Amino acid sequence: MIWIWEWFRQSLGKRWFLWTLFVVNFLGTIYGFIWYGNQLAETPAYLIPFVPDSPTGSGLFSLVLLTYLLGRHIPVLEALAGITNFKYGVWAVCIIVAGWMMGNEVRWTDVMLIISHTGMAVESVLYARFYKLSLLPVGIAALWTLNNDFLDYVMDIHPWLPSVLDPYEGFVGLCTVLLSLISISVIWWVNMKYTTNKV
């Protein structure tokens, strides 16, 4: 098992692996925007950029992978992608599982979403070692992420929750802010631990 992990770890910077992940994330992003179609149609135009949380995270991560394929690093993009992709990956899994625990029906689409969003969170952590981060890009990403939480739960544009969780919207909002802080900390910590790695 150790050699499999080592092979996988060494593959993260290979072009074939980057292209594979780019295609997977790009297609997932397209599907994500389609998934948000009904909610986007009901959202005022000026708030639309803040609504599709998960596809925005995976879309940003797709761009990070593309910059690596081009031999470039854009720290602000890496910070935004790493933090949001991790956050919304974890958020979606927690919301789906919480819905199940509250009696929501288990559907195959939920299982698919759990697998894909777990992948989002995992890839963000795996590639955090390659990000060229400093306080400024992380600070910008943190402001964007926390501002998005504010808009989600004050302007009520958060992703639609399972109906069984609607009565707990305020609690979900508090947990989401906490998850944002955890996401910022996790990406920063992993990056600082592996600052000498390159992709």
PDB file of C-alpha atoms in Angstrom:
ATOM      1  CA  MET A   1       0.000   0.000   0.000  1.00  0.00           C
ATOM      2  CA  ILE A   2       2.897   2.359   0.732  1.00  0.00           C
ATOM      3  CA  TRP A   3       4.197   2.140  -2.831  1.00  0.00           C
ATOM      4  CA  ILE A   4       0.728   2.893  -4.206  1.00  0.00           C
ATOM      5  CA  TRP A   5       0.525   6.049  -2.097  1.00  0.00           C
ATOM      6  CA  GLU A   6       4.037   7.058  -3.129  1.00  0.00           C
ATOM      7  CA  TRP A   7       3.191   6.539  -6.813  1.00  0.00           C
ATOM      8  CA  PHE A   8       0.022   8.583  -6.376  1.00  0.00           C
ATOM      9  CA  ARG A   9       1.873  11.374  -4.565  1.00  0.00           C
ATOM     10  CA  GLN A  10       4.543  11.512  -7.278  1.00  0.00           C
ATOM     11  CA  SER A  11       1.832  11.604  -9.960  1.00  0.00           C
ATOM     12  CA  LEU A  12       0.282  14.845  -8.660  1.00  0.00           C
ATOM     13  CA  GLY A  13       2.653  16.993 -10.683  1.00  0.00           C
ATOM     14  CA  LYS A  14       2.676  14.856 -13.838  1.00  0.00           C
ATOM     15  CA  ARG A  15       1.067  16.406 -16.912  1.00  0.00           C
ATOM     16  CA  TRP A  16      -1.165  13.416 -17.616  1.00  0.00           C
ATOM     17  CA  PHE A  17      -2.485  13.555 -14.042  1.00  0.00           C
ATOM     18  CA  LEU A  18      -3.023  17.319 -14.177  1.00  0.00           C
ATOM     19  CA  TRP A  19      -4.881  16.994 -17.486  1.00  0.00           C
ATOM     20  CA  THR A  20      -7.057  14.202 -16.082  1.00  0.00           C
ATOM     21  CA  LEU A  21      -7.976  16.234 -13.025  1.00  0.00           C
ATOM     22  CA  PHE A  22      -8.555  19.325 -15.149  1.00  0.00           C
ATOM     23  CA  VAL A  23     -11.042  17.504 -17.388  1.00  0.00           C
ATOM     24  CA  VAL A  24     -12.834  15.924 -14.414  1.00  0.00           C
ATOM     25  CA  ASN A  25     -13.104  19.254 -12.579  1.00  0.00           C
ATOM     26  CA  PHE A  26     -14.119  21.169 -15.704  1.00  0.00           C
ATOM     27  CA  LEU A  27     -16.915  18.720 -16.510  1.00  0.00           C
ATOM     28  CA  GLY A  28     -17.987  18.700 -12.859  1.00  0.00           C
ATOM     29  CA  THR A  29     -18.116  22.494 -12.911  1.00  0.00           C
ATOM     30  CA  ILE A  30     -20.398  22.505 -15.947  1.00  0.00           C
ATOM     31  CA  TYR A  31     -22.677  19.968 -14.271  1.00  0.00           C
ATOM     32  CA  GLY A  32     -22.630  22.064 -11.105  1.00  0.00           C
ATOM     33  CA  PHE A  33     -23.840  25.188 -12.886  1.00  0.00           C
ATOM     34  CA  ILE A  34     -26.605  23.146 -14.505  1.00  0.00           C
ATOM     35  CA  TRP A  35     -27.510  21.804 -11.045  1.00  0.00           C
ATOM     36  CA  TYR A  36     -27.918  25.381  -9.799  1.00  0.00           C
ATOM     37  CA  GLY A  37     -30.023  26.340 -12.831  1.00  0.00           C
ATOM     38  CA  ASN A  38     -33.361  26.747 -11.053  1.00  0.00           C
ATOM     39  CA  GLN A  39     -31.881  28.698  -8.148  1.00  0.00           C
ATOM     40  CA  LEU A  40     -29.909  30.967 -10.490  1.00  0.00           C
ATOM     41  CA  ALA A  41     -33.090  31.692 -12.444  1.00  0.00           C
ATOM     42  CA  GLU A  42     -34.733  32.981  -9.255  1.00  0.00           C
ATOM     43  CA  THR A  43     -31.750  35.062  -8.106  1.00  0.00           C
ATOM     44  CA  PRO A  44     -31.328  38.821  -8.787  1.00  0.00           C
ATOM     45  CA  ALA A  45     -28.611  39.351 -11.398  1.00  0.00           C
ATOM     46  CA  TYR A  46     -26.280  41.243  -9.045  1.00  0.00           C
ATOM     47  CA  LEU A  47     -26.188  38.304  -6.619  1.00  0.00           C
ATOM     48  CA  ILE A  48     -25.685  35.526  -9.161  1.00  0.00           C
ATOM     49  CA  PRO A  49     -21.856  35.396  -8.813  1.00  0.00           C
ATOM     50  CA  PHE A  50     -22.301  34.451  -5.138  1.00  0.00           C
ATOM     51  CA  VAL A  51     -24.843  31.649  -5.608  1.00  0.00           C
ATOM     52  CA  PRO A  52     -23.169  28.651  -7.320  1.00  0.00           C
ATOM     53  CA  ASP A  53     -20.752  27.848  -4.486  1.00  0.00           C
ATOM     54  CA  SER A  54     -19.494  24.356  -5.364  1.00  0.00           C
ATOM     55  CA  PRO A  55     -19.100  24.872  -9.134  1.00  0.00           C
ATOM     56  CA  THR A  56     -17.299  28.154  -8.451  1.00  0.00           C
ATOM     57  CA  GLY A  57     -14.852  26.288  -6.189  1.00  0.00           C
ATOM     58  CA  SER A  58     -14.260  23.496  -8.691  1.00  0.00           C
ATOM     59  CA  GLY A  59     -14.074  25.999 -11.546  1.00  0.00           C
ATOM     60  CA  LEU A  60     -11.387  27.979  -9.766  1.00  0.00           C
ATOM     61  CA  PHE A  61      -9.506  24.755  -9.051  1.00  0.00           C
ATOM     62  CA  SER A  62      -9.740  23.867 -12.751  1.00  0.00           C
ATOM     63  CA  LEU A  63      -8.033  27.167 -13.517  1.00  0.00           C
ATOM     64  CA  VAL A  64      -5.293  26.393 -10.989  1.00  0.00           C
ATOM     65  CA  LEU A  65      -4.639  23.067 -12.714  1.00  0.00           C
ATOM     66  CA  LEU A  66      -4.508  24.866 -16.062  1.00  0.00           C
ATOM     67  CA  THR A  67      -1.944  27.366 -14.753  1.00  0.00           C
ATOM     68  CA  TYR A  68       0.201  24.440 -13.565  1.00  0.00           C
ATOM     69  CA  LEU A  69       0.011  22.904 -17.030  1.00  0.00           C
ATOM     70  CA  LEU A  70       1.218  26.263 -18.383  1.00  0.00           C
ATOM     71  CA  GLY A  71       4.032  26.365 -15.813  1.00  0.00           C
ATOM     72  CA  ARG A  72       2.560  29.299 -13.902  1.00  0.00           C
ATOM     73  CA  HIS A  73       1.463  30.116 -10.337  1.00  0.00           C
ATOM     74  CA  ILE A  74      -1.172  32.702  -9.434  1.00  0.00           C
ATOM     75  CA  PRO A  75      -1.218  32.886  -5.610  1.00  0.00           C
ATOM     76  CA  VAL A  76      -4.594  34.634  -5.251  1.00  0.00           C
ATOM     77  CA  LEU A  77      -6.209  32.082  -7.554  1.00  0.00           C
ATOM     78  CA  GLU A  78      -4.574  29.224  -5.643  1.00  0.00           C
ATOM     79  CA  ALA A  79      -5.783  30.601  -2.317  1.00  0.00           C
ATOM     80  CA  LEU A  80      -9.334  31.159  -3.565  1.00  0.00           C
ATOM     81  CA  ALA A  81      -9.510  27.766  -5.242  1.00  0.00           C
ATOM     82  CA  GLY A  82      -7.912  25.818  -2.412  1.00  0.00           C
ATOM     83  CA  ILE A  83     -10.093  27.311   0.306  1.00  0.00           C
ATOM     84  CA  THR A  84     -13.426  27.357  -1.535  1.00  0.00           C
ATOM     85  CA  ASN A  85     -13.022  23.963  -3.195  1.00  0.00           C
ATOM     86  CA  PHE A  86     -12.195  22.379   0.160  1.00  0.00           C
ATOM     87  CA  LYS A  87     -14.939  24.224   2.003  1.00  0.00           C
ATOM     88  CA  TYR A  88     -17.788  23.478  -0.364  1.00  0.00           C
ATOM     89  CA  GLY A  89     -16.645  19.911  -0.813  1.00  0.00           C
ATOM     90  CA  VAL A  90     -16.930  19.331   2.945  1.00  0.00           C
ATOM     91  CA  TRP A  91     -20.092  21.473   3.236  1.00  0.00           C
ATOM     92  CA  ALA A  92     -22.041  19.488   0.654  1.00  0.00           C
ATOM     93  CA  VAL A  93     -21.126  16.139   2.210  1.00  0.00           C
ATOM     94  CA  CYS A  94     -22.128  17.349   5.687  1.00  0.00           C
ATOM     95  CA  ILE A  95     -25.450  18.771   4.454  1.00  0.00           C
ATOM     96  CA  ILE A  96     -26.394  15.589   2.589  1.00  0.00           C
ATOM     97  CA  VAL A  97     -25.490  13.354   5.533  1.00  0.00           C
ATOM     98  CA  ALA A  98     -27.328  15.666   7.948  1.00  0.00           C
ATOM     99  CA  GLY A  99     -30.380  15.477   5.702  1.00  0.00           C
ATOM    100  CA  TRP A 100     -30.236  11.692   5.786  1.00  0.00           C
ATOM    101  CA  MET A 101     -29.929  11.690   9.569  1.00  0.00           C
ATOM    102  CA  MET A 102     -33.034  13.890   9.775  1.00  0.00           C
ATOM    103  CA  GLY A 103     -35.013  11.452   7.658  1.00  0.00           C
ATOM    104  CA  ASN A 104     -34.409  12.719   4.138  1.00  0.00           C
ATOM    105  CA  GLU A 105     -34.703  10.131   1.368  1.00  0.00           C
ATOM    106  CA  VAL A 106     -31.421   8.548   0.248  1.00  0.00           C
ATOM    107  CA  ARG A 107     -31.092   9.044  -3.518  1.00  0.00           C
ATOM    108  CA  TRP A 108     -28.427   7.907  -5.953  1.00  0.00           C
ATOM    109  CA  THR A 109     -27.726  11.534  -6.867  1.00  0.00           C
ATOM    110  CA  ASP A 110     -26.849  12.198  -3.215  1.00  0.00           C
ATOM    111  CA  VAL A 111     -24.306   9.367  -3.277  1.00  0.00           C
ATOM    112  CA  MET A 112     -22.840  10.760  -6.492  1.00  0.00           C
ATOM    113  CA  LEU A 113     -22.611  14.227  -4.938  1.00  0.00           C
ATOM    114  CA  ILE A 114     -20.913  12.857  -1.822  1.00  0.00           C
ATOM    115  CA  ILE A 115     -18.262  11.111  -3.920  1.00  0.00           C
ATOM    116  CA  SER A 116     -17.613  14.134  -6.144  1.00  0.00           C
ATOM    117  CA  HIS A 117     -17.550  16.652  -3.291  1.00  0.00           C
ATOM    118  CA  THR A 118     -15.267  14.457  -1.208  1.00  0.00           C
ATOM    119  CA  GLY A 119     -12.933  14.507  -4.202  1.00  0.00           C
ATOM    120  CA  MET A 120     -13.073  18.308  -4.230  1.00  0.00           C
ATOM    121  CA  ALA A 121     -11.973  18.528  -0.615  1.00  0.00           C
ATOM    122  CA  VAL A 122      -9.247  15.897  -1.000  1.00  0.00           C
ATOM    123  CA  GLU A 123      -7.687  17.423  -4.117  1.00  0.00           C
ATOM    124  CA  SER A 124      -7.570  20.853  -2.482  1.00  0.00           C
ATOM    125  CA  VAL A 125      -5.542  19.470   0.413  1.00  0.00           C
ATOM    126  CA  LEU A 126      -3.292  17.327  -1.804  1.00  0.00           C
ATOM    127  CA  TYR A 127      -2.347  20.300  -3.979  1.00  0.00           C
ATOM    128  CA  ALA A 128      -2.039  22.781  -1.106  1.00  0.00           C
ATOM    129  CA  ARG A 129       1.633  21.820  -0.850  1.00  0.00           C
ATOM    130  CA  PHE A 130       2.212  23.373  -4.271  1.00  0.00           C
ATOM    131  CA  TYR A 131       0.459  26.706  -3.715  1.00  0.00           C
ATOM    132  CA  LYS A 132       2.603  29.855  -3.542  1.00  0.00           C
ATOM    133  CA  LEU A 133       0.770  31.430  -0.643  1.00  0.00           C
ATOM    134  CA  SER A 134       1.426  34.395   1.611  1.00  0.00           C
ATOM    135  CA  LEU A 135      -0.748  36.434   3.934  1.00  0.00           C
ATOM    136  CA  LEU A 136      -2.037  38.747   1.193  1.00  0.00           C
ATOM    137  CA  PRO A 137      -3.582  36.138  -1.161  1.00  0.00           C
ATOM    138  CA  VAL A 138      -4.895  34.121   1.773  1.00  0.00           C
ATOM    139  CA  GLY A 139      -6.367  37.289   3.279  1.00  0.00           C
ATOM    140  CA  ILE A 140      -8.111  38.135  -0.004  1.00  0.00           C
ATOM    141  CA  ALA A 141      -9.472  34.590  -0.263  1.00  0.00           C
ATOM    142  CA  ALA A 142     -10.614  34.699   3.371  1.00  0.00           C
ATOM    143  CA  LEU A 143     -12.482  37.981   2.793  1.00  0.00           C
ATOM    144  CA  TRP A 144     -14.209  36.563  -0.283  1.00  0.00           C
ATOM    145  CA  THR A 145     -15.169  33.338   1.521  1.00  0.00           C
ATOM    146  CA  LEU A 146     -16.535  35.023   4.645  1.00  0.00           C
ATOM    147  CA  ASN A 147     -18.323  37.675   2.577  1.00  0.00           C
ATOM    148  CA  ASN A 148     -19.962  34.866   0.617  1.00  0.00           C
ATOM    149  CA  ASP A 149     -21.190  33.376   3.908  1.00  0.00           C
ATOM    150  CA  PHE A 150     -22.626  36.748   4.894  1.00  0.00           C
ATOM    151  CA  LEU A 151     -24.486  37.071   1.603  1.00  0.00           C
ATOM    152  CA  ASP A 152     -25.641  33.447   1.695  1.00  0.00           C
ATOM    153  CA  TYR A 153     -27.311  33.641   5.073  1.00  0.00           C
ATOM    154  CA  VAL A 154     -28.214  37.333   5.332  1.00  0.00           C
ATOM    155  CA  MET A 155     -29.433  37.770   1.747  1.00  0.00           C
ATOM    156  CA  ASP A 156     -30.755  34.183   1.804  1.00  0.00           C
ATOM    157  CA  ILE A 157     -28.968  33.030  -1.346  1.00  0.00           C
ATOM    158  CA  HIS A 158     -27.298  29.962   0.180  1.00  0.00           C
ATOM    159  CA  PRO A 159     -27.601  26.668  -1.717  1.00  0.00           C
ATOM    160  CA  TRP A 160     -31.028  25.169  -1.271  1.00  0.00           C
ATOM    161  CA  LEU A 161     -31.067  22.897   1.759  1.00  0.00           C
ATOM    162  CA  PRO A 162     -32.916  19.597   2.135  1.00  0.00           C
ATOM    163  CA  SER A 163     -36.396  20.535   3.373  1.00  0.00           C
ATOM    164  CA  VAL A 164     -35.799  18.730   6.668  1.00  0.00           C
ATOM    165  CA  LEU A 165     -32.980  21.207   7.420  1.00  0.00           C
ATOM    166  CA  ASP A 166     -34.933  24.377   6.624  1.00  0.00           C
ATOM    167  CA  PRO A 167     -35.898  24.944  10.298  1.00  0.00           C
ATOM    168  CA  TYR A 168     -32.187  24.902  11.184  1.00  0.00           C
ATOM    169  CA  GLU A 169     -31.035  27.422   8.586  1.00  0.00           C
ATOM    170  CA  GLY A 170     -29.509  29.717  11.219  1.00  0.00           C
ATOM    171  CA  PHE A 171     -27.505  26.882  12.735  1.00  0.00           C
ATOM    172  CA  VAL A 172     -26.354  25.803   9.268  1.00  0.00           C
ATOM    173  CA  GLY A 173     -25.188  29.378   8.695  1.00  0.00           C
ATOM    174  CA  LEU A 174     -23.129  29.405  11.888  1.00  0.00           C
ATOM    175  CA  CYS A 175     -21.592  26.045  11.007  1.00  0.00           C
ATOM    176  CA  THR A 176     -20.795  27.338   7.528  1.00  0.00           C
ATOM    177  CA  VAL A 177     -18.860  30.300   8.920  1.00  0.00           C
ATOM    178  CA  LEU A 178     -16.971  27.943  11.236  1.00  0.00           C
ATOM    179  CA  LEU A 179     -16.211  25.696   8.249  1.00  0.00           C
ATOM    180  CA  SER A 180     -14.853  28.721   6.358  1.00  0.00           C
ATOM    181  CA  LEU A 181     -12.429  29.439   9.199  1.00  0.00           C
ATOM    182  CA  ILE A 182     -11.414  25.777   9.342  1.00  0.00           C
ATOM    183  CA  SER A 183     -10.899  25.684   5.569  1.00  0.00           C
ATOM    184  CA  ILE A 184      -8.692  28.772   5.617  1.00  0.00           C
ATOM    185  CA  SER A 185      -6.642  27.286   8.445  1.00  0.00           C
ATOM    186  CA  VAL A 186      -6.279  23.848   6.843  1.00  0.00           C
ATOM    187  CA  ILE A 187      -5.090  25.141   3.461  1.00  0.00           C
ATOM    188  CA  TRP A 188      -2.708  27.621   5.114  1.00  0.00           C
ATOM    189  CA  TRP A 189      -1.289  24.984   7.481  1.00  0.00           C
ATOM    190  CA  VAL A 190      -0.722  22.362   4.784  1.00  0.00           C
ATOM    191  CA  ASN A 191       0.874  24.948   2.505  1.00  0.00           C
ATOM    192  CA  MET A 192       3.215  26.182   5.227  1.00  0.00           C
ATOM    193  CA  LYS A 193       4.219  22.614   6.025  1.00  0.00           C
ATOM    194  CA  TYR A 194       5.241  21.900   2.424  1.00  0.00           C
ATOM    195  CA  THR A 195       6.559  25.262   1.219  1.00  0.00           C
ATOM    196  CA  THR A 196       9.558  23.749  -0.576  1.00  0.00           C
ATOM    197  CA  ASN A 197       7.535  21.572  -2.986  1.00  0.00           C
ATOM    198  CA  LYS A 198       7.021  22.530  -6.609  1.00  0.00           C
ATOM    199  CA  VAL A 199       4.663  21.449  -9.392  1.00  0.00           C
TER     200      VAL A 199
END
